[in-house]
Amino acid sequence: MTPLKAQITRQITATGPLSIAEYMALCLLHPEHGYYITRDPLGAKGDFTTAPEISQMFGELVGLALAQVWMDQGAPTPFALVELGPGRGTLMADLLRATRDVPGFHAAAHLHLIEASPTLRDAQANLLSDVTHHDGPETLPDLPLFAVANEFFDALPIRQFIRDGDQWRERMVGLADGDLAFGLSAPLPLAALDHRLGDTSQGDMVNLCTPAAAVVGTLGARIADRGGAALIIDYGDWRTSGDTFQAVRDHAKADPLGAPGMADLTAHVDFENLARAAAPASHTDATAQGVFLERLGITPRAQALAKRLSGATLNEHVAAHRRLTHPDEMGTLFKVMALYPRGAEPPPGLDPKKADS
Ligand code: SAH
């Protein structure tokens, strides 16, 4: 039994079942045993690999897209260059290298990183110079804000609900025969899920991610007021349904209740909820990552890089391009949505918002 499992078991015995959000927050961010607090989870030796760790092309293209929006908005100086959940800092390093020749961009940029993990804060500070760390978006400076978040929102704690009549039962983590087990609360009405009564039926499961809505609310208000944009990249859909709460350990799916604090826990991102929370900022549609990267020119960039490669490194490079863009890999599952000020030019490569949103 992990130390955190013993502690969670004692807590449930004392005060009753936990919501999935409470359980997820303890597993990921417990000050002593939390998954993100105790380790660097990324890369081949870690538990999972992300797009910026797969290829430098990802951060480069994201960087050029952000620099394009910055120029479209008249190159505001100074501005806050923000990343949420930067991991090892790889995306930001690639973004900065790719934008080195954009006139005035680096001189105007102040680097602000939102990061909960002391281990990853150290890695970011070592790789990048002049960074300011924040616990959340509330303390960001009052400047135009150009932000990126890759695989950040999937790590924020979700609550899960199962439709019962016109009410919802919350999925809880309790105890069965002394071991952690899922259970359901009594049915309760929930105004925050009224918009899902139309497209769900008895027994369907939906997620609610209140912390994500709070973060996006702060970003959206700032972008609407001071200018800027945010690129949000994650796995999920415009509207998510079903049980997407999952654990990943050592590059394989695991039981989310199996080893608290030792596995990454995530859920698919519901982009509609983010878009709703971002008002008064405008938003694009959640566009497939493969489509976004192709529109930004990943194939010519891949071909240019390939000229310098041969043998195994060339094969790896070709595989990385495929992994980022192909519909059978990350190309369709991952989506990109931008927030930007009403009336401004939307960021490049993204579909306009759906008529009904
Ligand atoms: N963007 C990086 C890392 C993704 S992993 C990449 O693409 O490689 C998720 C990141 O979000 C990690 O840096 C993790 O420590 C951070 N994180 C998770 N929950 C957080 C929270 N509640 N507040 C701030 N950072 C958080």
mmCIF file of C-alpha atoms and ligand atoms in Angstrom:
data_model
loop_
_atom_site.group_PDB
_atom_site.id
_atom_site.type_symbol
_atom_site.label_atom_id
_atom_site.label_comp_id
_atom_site.label_asym_id
_atom_site.label_seq_id
_atom_site.Cartn_x
_atom_site.Cartn_y
_atom_site.Cartn_z
ATOM 1 C CA MET A 1 0.000 0.000 0.000
ATOM 2 C CA THR A 2 1.363 3.478 -0.870
ATOM 3 C CA PRO A 3 1.719 5.923 2.090
ATOM 4 C CA LEU A 4 -0.922 8.125 0.464
ATOM 5 C CA LYS A 5 -3.360 5.203 0.140
ATOM 6 C CA ALA A 6 -3.061 4.556 3.887
ATOM 7 C CA GLN A 7 -3.723 8.222 4.580
ATOM 8 C CA ILE A 8 -6.718 8.432 2.206
ATOM 9 C CA THR A 9 -8.172 5.252 3.717
ATOM 10 C CA ARG A 10 -7.918 6.766 7.232
ATOM 11 C CA GLN A 11 -9.502 10.001 6.013
ATOM 12 C CA ILE A 12 -12.471 8.199 4.406
ATOM 13 C CA THR A 13 -12.973 6.114 7.559
ATOM 14 C CA ALA A 14 -13.043 9.302 9.640
ATOM 15 C CA THR A 15 -15.068 11.689 7.478
ATOM 16 C CA GLY A 16 -16.703 9.696 4.670
ATOM 17 C CA PRO A 17 -16.242 9.284 0.891
ATOM 18 C CA LEU A 18 -14.310 11.799 -1.249
ATOM 19 C CA SER A 19 -15.455 13.331 -4.525
ATOM 20 C CA ILE A 20 -13.285 12.371 -7.526
ATOM 21 C CA ALA A 21 -11.978 15.958 -7.408
ATOM 22 C CA GLU A 22 -10.884 15.652 -3.774
ATOM 23 C CA TYR A 23 -9.257 12.277 -4.507
ATOM 24 C CA MET A 24 -7.523 13.597 -7.645
ATOM 25 C CA ALA A 25 -6.210 16.703 -5.854
ATOM 26 C CA LEU A 26 -4.717 14.559 -3.063
ATOM 27 C CA CYS A 27 -3.115 12.099 -5.505
ATOM 28 C CA LEU A 28 -1.595 14.775 -7.728
ATOM 29 C CA LEU A 29 -0.722 17.607 -5.355
ATOM 30 C CA HIS A 30 -0.528 16.267 -1.771
ATOM 31 C CA PRO A 31 2.361 18.327 -0.302
ATOM 32 C CA GLU A 32 4.335 15.219 0.686
ATOM 33 C CA HIS A 33 3.158 12.339 -1.510
ATOM 34 C CA GLY A 34 1.494 14.045 -4.526
ATOM 35 C CA TYR A 35 2.397 12.649 -7.944
ATOM 36 C CA TYR A 36 3.528 16.009 -9.395
ATOM 37 C CA ILE A 37 5.199 17.088 -6.145
ATOM 38 C CA THR A 38 7.562 14.144 -5.821
ATOM 39 C CA ARG A 39 8.857 13.609 -9.353
ATOM 40 C CA ASP A 40 9.411 14.623 -12.967
ATOM 41 C CA PRO A 41 6.823 12.363 -14.634
ATOM 42 C CA LEU A 42 7.753 13.134 -18.250
ATOM 43 C CA GLY A 43 9.747 11.383 -20.946
ATOM 44 C CA ALA A 44 10.802 7.840 -21.779
ATOM 45 C CA LYS A 45 11.933 7.096 -18.197
ATOM 46 C CA GLY A 46 8.836 8.733 -16.709
ATOM 47 C CA ASP A 47 5.199 7.730 -17.008
ATOM 48 C CA PHE A 48 4.074 9.611 -20.106
ATOM 49 C CA THR A 49 5.396 11.677 -23.040
ATOM 50 C CA THR A 50 3.876 14.939 -24.233
ATOM 51 C CA ALA A 51 3.927 16.715 -27.615
ATOM 52 C CA PRO A 52 6.802 19.109 -26.782
ATOM 53 C CA GLU A 53 8.874 16.139 -25.544
ATOM 54 C CA ILE A 54 8.179 14.271 -28.819
ATOM 55 C CA SER A 55 9.541 16.944 -31.160
ATOM 56 C CA GLN A 56 10.916 20.494 -31.106
ATOM 57 C CA MET A 57 8.524 21.269 -33.990
ATOM 58 C CA PHE A 58 5.568 21.454 -31.591
ATOM 59 C CA GLY A 59 6.906 24.332 -29.450
ATOM 60 C CA GLU A 60 8.305 26.082 -32.512
ATOM 61 C CA LEU A 61 4.948 26.198 -34.309
ATOM 62 C CA VAL A 62 3.022 27.157 -31.167
ATOM 63 C CA GLY A 63 5.558 29.952 -30.626
ATOM 64 C CA LEU A 64 5.216 31.284 -34.166
ATOM 65 C CA ALA A 65 1.403 31.210 -33.853
ATOM 66 C CA LEU A 66 1.558 33.247 -30.619
ATOM 67 C CA ALA A 67 4.045 35.709 -32.150
ATOM 68 C CA GLN A 68 1.683 36.109 -35.133
ATOM 69 C CA VAL A 69 -1.217 37.038 -32.821
ATOM 70 C CA TRP A 70 1.068 39.435 -30.954
ATOM 71 C CA MET A 71 1.935 41.187 -34.232
ATOM 72 C CA ASP A 72 -1.731 41.149 -35.366
ATOM 73 C CA GLN A 73 -2.594 43.012 -32.156
ATOM 74 C CA GLY A 74 0.001 45.729 -32.832
ATOM 75 C CA ALA A 75 2.970 44.189 -30.940
ATOM 76 C CA PRO A 76 1.991 45.446 -27.442
ATOM 77 C CA THR A 77 5.073 46.171 -25.319
ATOM 78 C CA PRO A 78 5.646 44.975 -22.623
ATOM 79 C CA PHE A 79 3.529 41.803 -22.434
ATOM 80 C CA ALA A 80 3.352 38.688 -20.266
ATOM 81 C CA LEU A 81 4.425 35.478 -22.005
ATOM 82 C CA VAL A 82 2.656 32.860 -19.899
ATOM 83 C CA GLU A 83 2.721 29.082 -19.748
ATOM 84 C CA LEU A 84 0.448 27.007 -17.540
ATOM 85 C CA GLY A 85 1.935 23.697 -16.350
ATOM 86 C CA PRO A 86 5.207 23.978 -18.331
ATOM 87 C CA GLY A 87 6.581 20.551 -17.304
ATOM 88 C CA ARG A 88 10.307 20.534 -18.058
ATOM 89 C CA GLY A 89 10.103 23.894 -19.877
ATOM 90 C CA THR A 90 10.736 22.262 -23.250
ATOM 91 C CA LEU A 91 7.840 23.921 -25.089
ATOM 92 C CA MET A 92 8.857 27.376 -23.840
ATOM 93 C CA ALA A 93 12.514 26.808 -24.808
ATOM 94 C CA ASP A 94 11.467 25.787 -28.348
ATOM 95 C CA LEU A 95 8.994 28.702 -28.540
ATOM 96 C CA LEU A 96 11.716 31.191 -27.542
ATOM 97 C CA ARG A 97 14.225 29.793 -30.046
ATOM 98 C CA ALA A 98 11.676 29.904 -32.894
ATOM 99 C CA THR A 99 10.669 33.516 -32.147
ATOM 100 C CA ARG A 100 14.222 34.882 -31.719
ATOM 101 C CA ASP A 101 14.029 36.752 -35.018
ATOM 102 C CA VAL A 102 10.550 38.232 -34.518
ATOM 103 C CA PRO A 103 11.427 41.955 -34.142
ATOM 104 C CA GLY A 104 10.770 43.208 -30.592
ATOM 105 C CA PHE A 105 9.118 39.981 -29.345
ATOM 106 C CA HIS A 106 11.802 38.884 -26.892
ATOM 107 C CA ALA A 107 12.514 42.402 -25.653
ATOM 108 C CA ALA A 108 8.798 42.892 -24.855
ATOM 109 C CA ALA A 109 8.177 39.458 -23.280
ATOM 110 C CA HIS A 110 8.137 38.894 -19.517
ATOM 111 C CA LEU A 111 8.123 35.198 -18.745
ATOM 112 C CA HIS A 112 5.532 34.006 -16.193
ATOM 113 C CA LEU A 113 5.001 30.321 -15.430
ATOM 114 C CA ILE A 114 2.109 28.778 -13.494
ATOM 115 C CA GLU A 115 3.431 25.617 -11.870
ATOM 116 C CA ALA A 116 2.520 23.669 -8.729
ATOM 117 C CA SER A 117 5.454 21.249 -8.620
ATOM 118 C CA PRO A 118 8.682 22.349 -6.858
ATOM 119 C CA THR A 119 10.604 19.683 -8.828
ATOM 120 C CA LEU A 120 9.361 20.980 -12.169
ATOM 121 C CA ARG A 121 9.795 24.630 -11.090
ATOM 122 C CA ASP A 122 13.496 23.867 -10.596
ATOM 123 C CA ALA A 123 13.749 22.185 -14.002
ATOM 124 C CA GLN A 124 12.050 25.182 -15.656
ATOM 125 C CA ALA A 125 14.275 27.737 -13.888
ATOM 126 C CA ASN A 126 17.375 25.788 -14.958
ATOM 127 C CA LEU A 127 16.361 25.654 -18.620
ATOM 128 C CA LEU A 128 14.857 29.142 -18.983
ATOM 129 C CA SER A 129 16.226 32.429 -17.678
ATOM 130 C CA ASP A 130 14.312 35.205 -15.894
ATOM 131 C CA VAL A 131 11.156 33.292 -15.053
ATOM 132 C CA THR A 132 8.602 34.273 -12.434
ATOM 133 C CA HIS A 133 6.589 31.399 -10.977
ATOM 134 C CA HIS A 134 2.954 31.613 -9.875
ATOM 135 C CA ASP A 135 0.532 29.255 -8.118
ATOM 136 C CA GLY A 136 -2.353 30.403 -10.310
ATOM 137 C CA PRO A 137 -3.350 33.072 -12.863
ATOM 138 C CA GLU A 138 -4.656 35.598 -10.275
ATOM 139 C CA THR A 139 -1.151 36.944 -9.538
ATOM 140 C CA LEU A 140 -0.107 37.440 -13.190
ATOM 141 C CA PRO A 141 0.952 41.047 -13.931
ATOM 142 C CA ASP A 142 -1.583 43.478 -15.352
ATOM 143 C CA LEU A 143 -0.278 43.265 -18.930
ATOM 144 C CA PRO A 144 -1.483 41.926 -22.293
ATOM 145 C CA LEU A 145 -1.256 38.194 -21.885
ATOM 146 C CA PHE A 146 -0.053 35.691 -24.485
ATOM 147 C CA ALA A 147 -0.410 32.231 -23.001
ATOM 148 C CA VAL A 148 -0.071 28.548 -23.813
ATOM 149 C CA ALA A 149 -1.208 25.476 -21.879
ATOM 150 C CA ASN A 150 -0.343 21.990 -23.140
ATOM 151 C CA GLU A 151 -1.726 19.043 -21.142
ATOM 152 C CA PHE A 152 -2.383 21.334 -18.174
ATOM 153 C CA PHE A 153 -6.174 21.314 -17.958
ATOM 154 C CA ASP A 154 -6.427 17.492 -18.087
ATOM 155 C CA ALA A 155 -4.589 17.397 -14.738
ATOM 156 C CA LEU A 156 -7.091 19.636 -12.925
ATOM 157 C CA PRO A 157 -9.500 17.811 -10.598
ATOM 158 C CA ILE A 158 -12.867 16.836 -12.075
ATOM 159 C CA ARG A 159 -16.122 15.780 -10.462
ATOM 160 C CA GLN A 160 -18.128 13.038 -12.184
ATOM 161 C CA PHE A 161 -21.919 12.806 -12.306
ATOM 162 C CA ILE A 162 -24.327 10.130 -13.483
ATOM 163 C CA ARG A 163 -27.735 11.205 -14.767
ATOM 164 C CA ASP A 164 -30.678 10.004 -12.665
ATOM 165 C CA GLY A 165 -34.003 11.408 -13.892
ATOM 166 C CA ASP A 166 -33.437 15.176 -14.060
ATOM 167 C CA GLN A 167 -30.927 14.966 -11.230
ATOM 168 C CA TRP A 168 -27.357 13.732 -10.882
ATOM 169 C CA ARG A 169 -25.586 11.237 -8.623
ATOM 170 C CA GLU A 170 -21.971 12.142 -7.886
ATOM 171 C CA ARG A 171 -19.325 9.435 -8.276
ATOM 172 C CA MET A 172 -17.369 9.121 -5.025
ATOM 173 C CA VAL A 173 -14.314 7.277 -3.733
ATOM 174 C CA GLY A 174 -15.197 5.280 -0.615
ATOM 175 C CA LEU A 175 -14.241 1.964 0.957
ATOM 176 C CA ALA A 176 -15.440 -1.581 0.215
ATOM 177 C CA ASP A 177 -13.957 -4.435 2.266
ATOM 178 C CA GLY A 178 -11.254 -2.023 3.473
ATOM 179 C CA ASP A 179 -10.078 -1.132 -0.053
ATOM 180 C CA LEU A 180 -10.732 2.013 -2.109
ATOM 181 C CA ALA A 181 -13.853 1.640 -4.279
ATOM 182 C CA PHE A 182 -16.114 3.820 -6.420
ATOM 183 C CA GLY A 183 -19.623 4.591 -5.173
ATOM 184 C CA LEU A 184 -22.467 7.014 -5.921
ATOM 185 C CA SER A 185 -24.059 9.803 -3.883
ATOM 186 C CA ALA A 186 -27.807 10.305 -3.522
ATOM 187 C CA PRO A 187 -29.330 12.163 -6.514
ATOM 188 C CA LEU A 188 -29.080 15.945 -6.354
ATOM 189 C CA PRO A 189 -30.161 18.763 -8.680
ATOM 190 C CA LEU A 190 -27.218 20.648 -10.234
ATOM 191 C CA ALA A 191 -27.720 23.930 -12.101
ATOM 192 C CA ALA A 192 -24.169 23.739 -13.533
ATOM 193 C CA LEU A 193 -25.283 20.687 -15.554
ATOM 194 C CA ASP A 194 -28.627 22.051 -16.803
ATOM 195 C CA HIS A 195 -27.156 22.403 -20.305
ATOM 196 C CA ARG A 196 -26.459 18.642 -20.344
ATOM 197 C CA LEU A 197 -30.062 17.581 -19.690
ATOM 198 C CA GLY A 198 -30.714 17.940 -23.448
ATOM 199 C CA ASP A 199 -27.981 15.619 -24.747
ATOM 200 C CA THR A 200 -27.768 12.937 -22.029
ATOM 201 C CA SER A 201 -30.111 10.205 -20.879
ATOM 202 C CA GLN A 202 -30.568 8.033 -17.786
ATOM 203 C CA GLY A 203 -27.240 6.549 -16.602
ATOM 204 C CA ASP A 204 -24.959 8.755 -18.738
ATOM 205 C CA MET A 205 -21.839 10.173 -17.111
ATOM 206 C CA VAL A 206 -20.508 13.728 -17.480
ATOM 207 C CA ASN A 207 -17.564 15.598 -15.942
ATOM 208 C CA LEU A 208 -17.412 19.016 -14.327
ATOM 209 C CA CYS A 209 -14.064 20.743 -13.819
ATOM 210 C CA THR A 210 -14.631 23.772 -11.591
ATOM 211 C CA PRO A 211 -10.908 24.640 -11.180
ATOM 212 C CA ALA A 212 -10.457 24.731 -14.978
ATOM 213 C CA ALA A 213 -13.414 27.101 -15.323
ATOM 214 C CA ALA A 214 -11.909 29.361 -12.635
ATOM 215 C CA VAL A 215 -8.485 29.481 -14.348
ATOM 216 C CA VAL A 216 -10.006 30.157 -17.773
ATOM 217 C CA GLY A 217 -12.333 32.782 -16.272
ATOM 218 C CA THR A 218 -9.306 34.739 -15.029
ATOM 219 C CA LEU A 219 -7.444 34.359 -18.347
ATOM 220 C CA GLY A 220 -10.518 35.282 -20.403
ATOM 221 C CA ALA A 221 -11.259 38.411 -18.356
ATOM 222 C CA ARG A 222 -7.626 39.538 -18.650
ATOM 223 C CA ILE A 223 -7.455 38.883 -22.403
ATOM 224 C CA ALA A 224 -10.756 40.693 -23.028
ATOM 225 C CA ASP A 225 -9.568 43.667 -20.950
ATOM 226 C CA ARG A 226 -5.853 44.002 -21.801
ATOM 227 C CA GLY A 227 -5.478 42.033 -25.057
ATOM 228 C CA GLY A 228 -3.532 38.892 -25.829
ATOM 229 C CA ALA A 229 -4.539 35.298 -26.490
ATOM 230 C CA ALA A 230 -4.361 31.833 -24.970
ATOM 231 C CA LEU A 231 -3.733 28.582 -26.829
ATOM 232 C CA ILE A 232 -5.202 25.631 -24.929
ATOM 233 C CA ILE A 233 -4.058 22.219 -26.152
ATOM 234 C CA ASP A 234 -5.275 18.977 -24.620
ATOM 235 C CA TYR A 235 -7.058 15.707 -25.198
ATOM 236 C CA GLY A 236 -10.796 15.952 -25.086
ATOM 237 C CA ASP A 237 -13.657 17.280 -27.129
ATOM 238 C CA TRP A 238 -16.049 20.184 -27.503
ATOM 239 C CA ARG A 239 -18.402 18.267 -25.219
ATOM 240 C CA THR A 240 -17.168 15.201 -23.333
ATOM 241 C CA SER A 241 -19.296 12.254 -22.255
ATOM 242 C CA GLY A 242 -18.619 8.993 -20.462
ATOM 243 C CA ASP A 243 -15.930 8.000 -18.008
ATOM 244 C CA THR A 244 -12.639 9.599 -19.087
ATOM 245 C CA PHE A 245 -11.046 9.567 -15.617
ATOM 246 C CA GLN A 246 -7.855 7.582 -16.120
ATOM 247 C CA ALA A 247 -4.520 6.683 -14.577
ATOM 248 C CA VAL A 248 -1.282 6.290 -16.539
ATOM 249 C CA ARG A 249 1.810 4.706 -15.038
ATOM 250 C CA ASP A 250 4.951 3.642 -16.894
ATOM 251 C CA HIS A 251 3.374 4.504 -20.296
ATOM 252 C CA ALA A 252 0.360 2.190 -19.713
ATOM 253 C CA LYS A 253 -3.182 2.631 -18.428
ATOM 254 C CA ALA A 254 -3.591 1.737 -14.766
ATOM 255 C CA ASP A 255 -6.372 1.499 -12.159
ATOM 256 C CA PRO A 256 -7.038 5.080 -10.919
ATOM 257 C CA LEU A 257 -7.622 3.753 -7.387
ATOM 258 C CA GLY A 258 -4.684 1.322 -7.491
ATOM 259 C CA ALA A 259 -1.648 3.310 -6.358
ATOM 260 C CA PRO A 260 -2.568 6.838 -5.173
ATOM 261 C CA GLY A 261 0.317 9.283 -5.672
ATOM 262 C CA MET A 262 2.248 6.894 -7.945
ATOM 263 C CA ALA A 263 0.289 7.314 -11.195
ATOM 264 C CA ASP A 264 -0.739 10.319 -13.294
ATOM 265 C CA LEU A 265 -4.487 10.959 -13.099
ATOM 266 C CA THR A 266 -6.261 12.860 -15.862
ATOM 267 C CA ALA A 267 -9.620 13.368 -17.521
ATOM 268 C CA HIS A 268 -10.571 14.536 -20.995
ATOM 269 C CA VAL A 269 -11.009 18.282 -21.287
ATOM 270 C CA ASP A 270 -14.487 19.607 -22.013
ATOM 271 C CA PHE A 271 -13.699 22.567 -24.273
ATOM 272 C CA GLU A 272 -17.269 23.866 -24.190
ATOM 273 C CA ASN A 273 -16.996 24.382 -20.426
ATOM 274 C CA LEU A 274 -13.736 26.289 -20.934
ATOM 275 C CA ALA A 275 -15.244 28.422 -23.700
ATOM 276 C CA ARG A 276 -18.265 29.293 -21.528
ATOM 277 C CA ALA A 277 -15.994 30.272 -18.635
ATOM 278 C CA ALA A 278 -13.790 32.454 -20.865
ATOM 279 C CA ALA A 279 -16.500 35.029 -21.644
ATOM 280 C CA PRO A 280 -16.201 37.986 -22.295
ATOM 281 C CA ALA A 281 -13.198 36.762 -24.310
ATOM 282 C CA SER A 282 -14.015 35.180 -27.665
ATOM 283 C CA HIS A 283 -12.954 31.632 -28.547
ATOM 284 C CA THR A 284 -12.297 29.473 -31.602
ATOM 285 C CA ASP A 285 -13.649 25.977 -32.135
ATOM 286 C CA ALA A 286 -11.685 23.104 -30.581
ATOM 287 C CA THR A 287 -9.665 22.193 -33.700
ATOM 288 C CA ALA A 288 -7.877 18.865 -34.170
ATOM 289 C CA GLN A 289 -4.158 19.151 -33.307
ATOM 290 C CA GLY A 290 -3.110 17.462 -36.564
ATOM 291 C CA VAL A 291 -5.124 19.971 -38.625
ATOM 292 C CA PHE A 292 -3.745 22.902 -36.606
ATOM 293 C CA LEU A 293 -0.115 21.779 -37.012
ATOM 294 C CA GLU A 294 -0.521 21.071 -40.744
ATOM 295 C CA ARG A 295 -2.031 24.528 -41.305
ATOM 296 C CA LEU A 296 0.942 26.076 -39.480
ATOM 297 C CA GLY A 297 3.329 24.237 -41.801
ATOM 298 C CA ILE A 298 4.612 21.266 -39.802
ATOM 299 C CA THR A 299 5.269 19.220 -42.956
ATOM 300 C CA PRO A 300 7.645 21.702 -44.646
ATOM 301 C CA ARG A 301 9.323 22.244 -41.260
ATOM 302 C CA ALA A 302 9.704 18.466 -40.835
ATOM 303 C CA GLN A 303 11.188 18.198 -44.334
ATOM 304 C CA ALA A 304 13.684 20.992 -43.636
ATOM 305 C CA LEU A 305 14.821 19.322 -40.392
ATOM 306 C CA ALA A 306 14.992 15.913 -42.111
ATOM 307 C CA LYS A 307 17.713 17.141 -44.502
ATOM 308 C CA ARG A 308 20.203 17.176 -41.618
ATOM 309 C CA LEU A 309 19.258 13.689 -40.343
ATOM 310 C CA SER A 310 19.942 10.108 -41.352
ATOM 311 C CA GLY A 311 19.566 6.540 -40.050
ATOM 312 C CA ALA A 312 17.865 6.065 -36.685
ATOM 313 C CA THR A 313 17.507 9.801 -35.942
ATOM 314 C CA LEU A 314 15.755 10.322 -39.291
ATOM 315 C CA ASN A 315 13.375 7.443 -38.542
ATOM 316 C CA GLU A 316 12.640 8.907 -35.098
ATOM 317 C CA HIS A 317 11.970 12.312 -36.634
ATOM 318 C CA VAL A 318 9.542 10.864 -39.205
ATOM 319 C CA ALA A 319 7.788 8.904 -36.433
ATOM 320 C CA ALA A 320 7.531 12.070 -34.282
ATOM 321 C CA HIS A 321 5.872 13.993 -37.117
ATOM 322 C CA ARG A 322 3.378 11.164 -37.541
ATOM 323 C CA ARG A 323 2.754 10.908 -33.806
ATOM 324 C CA LEU A 324 1.904 14.598 -33.488
ATOM 325 C CA THR A 325 -0.367 14.789 -36.534
ATOM 326 C CA HIS A 326 -1.798 11.417 -37.585
ATOM 327 C CA PRO A 327 -5.490 10.745 -36.758
ATOM 328 C CA ASP A 328 -4.548 7.324 -35.304
ATOM 329 C CA GLU A 329 -2.059 8.952 -32.926
ATOM 330 C CA MET A 330 -2.383 12.429 -31.311
ATOM 331 C CA GLY A 331 -3.719 14.248 -34.379
ATOM 332 C CA THR A 332 -7.443 13.899 -33.692
ATOM 333 C CA LEU A 333 -7.712 13.079 -29.976
ATOM 334 C CA PHE A 334 -5.862 16.284 -29.079
ATOM 335 C CA LYS A 335 -7.611 19.596 -29.744
ATOM 336 C CA VAL A 336 -6.479 23.201 -29.817
ATOM 337 C CA MET A 337 -8.721 26.093 -28.788
ATOM 338 C CA ALA A 338 -7.746 29.752 -28.590
ATOM 339 C CA LEU A 339 -9.141 32.573 -26.477
ATOM 340 C CA TYR A 340 -8.764 36.081 -27.879
ATOM 341 C CA PRO A 341 -10.364 39.521 -27.544
ATOM 342 C CA ARG A 342 -13.724 40.084 -29.257
ATOM 343 C CA GLY A 343 -13.252 41.779 -32.599
ATOM 344 C CA ALA A 344 -9.546 40.875 -32.825
ATOM 345 C CA GLU A 345 -8.026 38.598 -35.458
ATOM 346 C CA PRO A 346 -8.254 34.965 -34.236
ATOM 347 C CA PRO A 347 -4.987 33.009 -33.891
ATOM 348 C CA PRO A 348 -3.852 31.215 -37.089
ATOM 349 C CA GLY A 349 -4.663 27.578 -37.897
ATOM 350 C CA LEU A 350 -7.913 27.300 -35.934
ATOM 351 C CA ASP A 351 -11.522 26.903 -37.040
ATOM 352 C CA PRO A 352 -13.968 29.665 -36.120
ATOM 353 C CA LYS A 353 -16.356 28.931 -33.259
ATOM 354 C CA LYS A 354 -19.480 26.916 -33.921
ATOM 355 C CA ALA A 355 -22.573 28.954 -34.723
ATOM 356 C CA ASP A 356 -24.321 27.929 -31.482
ATOM 357 C CA SER A 357 -21.511 28.725 -29.054
HETATM 358 N N1 SAH B 1 3.038 21.185 -20.518
HETATM 359 C C1 SAH B 1 4.035 20.179 -20.208
HETATM 360 C C2 SAH B 1 3.710 19.345 -18.957
HETATM 361 C C3 SAH B 1 2.359 18.686 -18.902
HETATM 362 S S1 SAH B 1 2.128 17.764 -17.395
HETATM 363 C C4 SAH B 1 4.246 19.298 -21.409
HETATM 364 O O1 SAH B 1 3.459 19.397 -22.338
HETATM 365 O O2 SAH B 1 5.212 18.534 -21.423
HETATM 366 C C5 SAH B 1 1.131 18.850 -16.406
HETATM 367 C C6 SAH B 1 1.847 20.066 -15.875
HETATM 368 O O3 SAH B 1 0.932 20.848 -15.108
HETATM 369 C C7 SAH B 1 3.013 19.766 -14.946
HETATM 370 O O4 SAH B 1 3.989 20.774 -15.101
HETATM 371 C C8 SAH B 1 2.333 19.852 -13.573
HETATM 372 O O5 SAH B 1 3.225 19.993 -12.504
HETATM 373 C C9 SAH B 1 1.430 21.038 -13.770
HETATM 374 N N2 SAH B 1 0.260 21.102 -12.887
HETATM 375 C C10 SAH B 1 -0.630 20.103 -12.652
HETATM 376 N N3 SAH B 1 -1.624 20.538 -11.837
HETATM 377 C C11 SAH B 1 -1.341 21.842 -11.562
HETATM 378 C C12 SAH B 1 -2.003 22.847 -10.786
HETATM 379 N N4 SAH B 1 -3.142 22.589 -10.152
HETATM 380 N N5 SAH B 1 -1.448 24.076 -10.733
HETATM 381 C C13 SAH B 1 -0.294 24.353 -11.408
HETATM 382 N N6 SAH B 1 0.364 23.446 -12.150
HETATM 383 C C14 SAH B 1 -0.143 22.208 -12.233
#
